Amino acid sequence: MPDNGLLVQMILGALLGLSVYLPMAAGQLSLATPAFYAVGGTLAALMATHADHQGTISLGAVLWEMVVAGALTAALATLVGLPVLRLRGIYLAIATIALVEIVRVAILNLPFTGGATGIFGIPQPFHHPLGYITLSGGLLALCGWAFQRLETSRLGRAMAAIRDDELATRCMGINTTRVKLSAFVASAVLAGVTGVIAAHYLNTWNARQGSFDVAITTLAFVILGGSRSWLGPVIGGLLLTALPELLRPVGDLRLVLFGLVILLGPVFFPQGLITPALLEKLGRWKLRRLKP
Amino acid sequence: METAEAEAMSEQAASLELHGVSRRFGGLQALSDVSFSVQEGEIFGLIGPNGAGKTTLFNLLSGVTPPTSGMIRWRGKRCHGLSPDALNRLGIARTFQNLRLFGELTVLENVLVALHHQAGAQLEPQALALLEELDLAHLADRRADELAYGNRRRLEIARALATKPTLLLLDEPAAGMNPSEKDQLCDLLAEMRQRHQLTLIVIEHHVPLLMQLCHRMAVLDFGRLIALGSPEQIRTNPRVIEAYLGGAR
Amino acid sequence: MSAALLQILLNGAASGGVYALVALGYTLIFSVLGVINFAQGALFSLGGYLTFLLMGGRIGVNGALPGWHLPVALPFWMALLLAAIGAGVVALLVERVAFAPLRRRGADPLLSLITSLGAGVVLVNLLQILMGAEGYAFPAGAAALEGLPEALLIGGARIRTVQVVLLLISAGAVAALTVWLERSRTGQAMRAVAEDPTAARLMGIHSGAIVRLAFLLSGMLAGLGGGLIGLSVSLAGPYFGISFGLKGLAVLVLGGLGSVPGAIAGGLLMGLAEALIPSAASGWRDALAFAVLFAVLVLRPSGLLGRRLQEKV
């Protein structure tokens, strides 16, 4: 059974998986999530350490950081998304990798972000992981509710249509740039807000938190969990965050095994763990329970 | 359609106007200096041999590709240079020759996507009504890529109609259909035009079907407009016989 | 030309040559398969470590076998060549495991992005288990440079001999590859597959063999790059290839995906641009490639020398 600390990380992983999933649900392979995660984390670290909190911080202050991080990442994502979302497929993926690297180097070199060692002693709003579980779990539940609604909304359907055929979607009168940008911005906000929680939970923040490695790992959450429904990245995020910890007994081999999972997962589960067929079965099961 | 009626049509104020429309792809002149107009409420046919530029013309009309030069207006509004979504919101909808349904979505969802800009919290009834009209309602929950060919063509039409167009561009709507399906389609299109007050432009390889359906037709050959007129005029036009019908027989 | 500028140009060209090697590796695979092999950076690391071991380097205290070394101590040239071949063979293995199964199934090409990343993660971490996370410097006075002075004076500019060697080897490899692609029967077959896989198959070109060849060559290029950087700088831990892999990606896009001259020009341009950054701002140097990449993608998505893509309706 995972301990409480691991549970927090698992939930944060699920949130990041959802952040990668959002643009993908609109057919956009964006790897920008770690960039916005890093912006959110750095912002929280700066805000929390500059105010005089004496080692502890109120939940209200953390929520306020989340609001500011959300606004900042939304503005940034709009600025970046407008030019970048004209790119397709692998070009978009590479451009967003570039964004991740630019943000990483910036955080490493800016005079006020602590350089390679980063920012230490970020005050904690909770003294027990249970607090973080409630906060991040609450956010995850909120996301689950929102994503479920999204799937049957105009915006969600337009996203699915773009994923299928962007040109045909445009010919249906839908401003696909706006839809893609909405998904990209929402993804950035989710990553930024998750970064705020992570910064407090980890107590320290540095440039490595938002590196290319994180881009790969979070992408793996979605691909291995399944990219056809929001449940996929949640399951993928929970499991894959737990995996390296569960593999701790094998020592150094755990990262090799983790790599093998990423390598072989798509070969054996091309649709991920949560497949459309599985969801359909689940749906029928639910129907049967409702109709006695 | 009678020649007299067709002439009466061409005397009304034009609703779709093309003036000197050209499109070049690298070294290839896909369309050169095409000018004609289509009246509101007309069913207008577009024929020509393969590679004559028919689909290119549709791509220009629907904003998929911009014209290299020339001017296009629909109901007095400038169309050239607008994006496909902007043109759709001006009332121009299209179908695709090579079918571009949202294959992963259900039949119902395909129509719901196209209802994006329609008001009202409940889009399903509107979508189902359209599916009913095109005899697809019984397939509403099927995935679009599971449909038979004829049904896919009709779903493309349903989806285009859902955007509430005033001008509907149909790119080979009868391709792959059997003769009885083609007849049904013919009736259906005439009925659609009445009910939704549409102007229709139809590309079709099956010329007899088009002659039966259209008020007027245009013939393209190597990117040029070589004839324009009633089906009767087209049938007897020597240039058309030479370039198109002659070559085919 | 002032000596200082010449020095910058030569240094820039030397690292640019390595970038071009990595980018060409991507290009070969992209042009035949239309996908990117994200294990390229790991193969770069592998090349560096293999060269080190083949030259008789000892495994450090954090490795699996501390103090162990190969019973041979080859001269740099030979070690580099063998390491490149070794990386090429591993690239074949990567193709086998990460690409071939997906291709056979006709799966979404983007999945191979994940699987190749996975292959890279496995490779890098195996290296880490074997060699430890510490950095390695090549054996002092690496056989290659024995008898050569530490630095050369060219037109008044002082440039490290290693840099010249780096430039010469990468230029040679790039030139040989270009000529081979243009002239040889197999090279032409490879370009035919890149142009139109179906037509190439109709012409009797076995595309499976061409794909494997592309992986072999691209792995060799990465291995070569790793060995060269190991010699001129050092092996800064098993992950050192990843950052070169990422920069190679930037170069690839800068030059235009799938364009051989683009990869070369992009590599040189990137090397020069980095060399021009003043040392006071050297921390930002790593961001330059990506800032340039970002700008190019936004202004001209097909890259500097790439073909424009047109969607067929």
mmCIF file of N, CA and C in Angstrom, chain C residues 25 54 60 62 70 95-96 103 106 122 144 201 227 234 244 253-254 268:
data_model
loop_
_atom_site.group_PDB
_atom_site.id
_atom_site.type_symbol
_atom_site.label_atom_id
_atom_site.label_comp_id
_atom_site.label_asym_id
_atom_site.label_seq_id
_atom_site.Cartn_x
_atom_site.Cartn_y
_atom_site.Cartn_z
ATOM 1 N N GLY C 25 21.681 12.206 -38.331
ATOM 2 C CA GLY C 25 21.159 10.932 -37.842
ATOM 3 C C GLY C 25 19.638 10.948 -37.804
ATOM 4 N N LEU C 54 36.919 1.496 -25.032
ATOM 5 C CA LEU C 54 37.797 0.862 -26.022
ATOM 6 C C LEU C 54 39.207 1.440 -25.979
ATOM 7 N N GLY C 60 34.660 3.822 -13.066
ATOM 8 C CA GLY C 60 34.856 4.523 -11.795
ATOM 9 C C GLY C 60 34.276 3.788 -10.599
ATOM 10 N N ASN C 62 31.735 4.297 -8.751
ATOM 11 C CA ASN C 62 30.292 4.124 -8.638
ATOM 12 C C ASN C 62 29.713 3.164 -9.672
ATOM 13 N N LEU C 70 38.686 -2.752 -20.198
ATOM 14 C CA LEU C 70 38.878 -3.711 -21.277
ATOM 15 C C LEU C 70 40.356 -4.075 -21.359
ATOM 16 N N GLU C 95 15.584 -0.173 -33.440
ATOM 17 C CA GLU C 95 14.603 -0.273 -34.534
ATOM 18 C C GLU C 95 13.756 -1.518 -34.347
ATOM 19 N N ARG C 96 14.434 -2.606 -34.031
ATOM 20 C CA ARG C 96 13.781 -3.899 -33.872
ATOM 21 C C ARG C 96 12.703 -3.861 -32.799
ATOM 22 N N ARG C 103 5.354 -0.476 -36.685
ATOM 23 C CA ARG C 103 5.207 -0.299 -38.126
ATOM 24 C C ARG C 103 4.434 -1.469 -38.724
ATOM 25 N N GLY C 106 0.943 -0.964 -38.326
ATOM 26 C CA GLY C 106 0.382 0.249 -38.914
ATOM 27 C C GLY C 106 -0.127 1.197 -37.850
ATOM 28 N N VAL C 122 16.020 3.314 -21.220
ATOM 29 C CA VAL C 122 16.651 2.034 -20.869
ATOM 30 C C VAL C 122 18.156 2.109 -21.083
ATOM 31 N N ALA C 144 45.127 9.609 -30.063
ATOM 32 C CA ALA C 144 44.891 10.347 -31.293
ATOM 33 C C ALA C 144 45.840 11.512 -31.429
ATOM 34 N N ARG C 201 8.851 0.416 -53.536
ATOM 35 C CA ARG C 201 8.580 -1.008 -53.393
ATOM 36 C C ARG C 201 8.263 -1.619 -54.756
ATOM 37 N N GLY C 227 31.624 10.119 -29.239
ATOM 38 C CA GLY C 227 33.063 9.908 -29.062
ATOM 39 C C GLY C 227 33.836 11.210 -29.209
ATOM 40 N N SER C 234 34.325 16.105 -22.327
ATOM 41 C CA SER C 234 34.434 14.976 -21.398
ATOM 42 C C SER C 234 33.094 14.265 -21.455
ATOM 43 N N PHE C 244 22.629 16.857 -26.181
ATOM 44 C CA PHE C 244 23.044 16.947 -27.588
ATOM 45 C C PHE C 244 21.922 16.447 -28.503
ATOM 46 N N VAL C 253 15.126 20.821 -37.157
ATOM 47 C CA VAL C 253 13.995 21.651 -37.556
ATOM 48 C C VAL C 253 14.482 22.929 -38.221
ATOM 49 N N LEU C 254 15.572 23.462 -37.687
ATOM 50 C CA LEU C 254 16.145 24.675 -38.270
ATOM 51 C C LEU C 254 16.436 24.458 -39.748
ATOM 52 N N LEU C 268 25.941 23.902 -38.545
ATOM 53 C CA LEU C 268 27.007 24.902 -38.539
ATOM 54 C C LEU C 268 26.499 26.228 -37.990
#
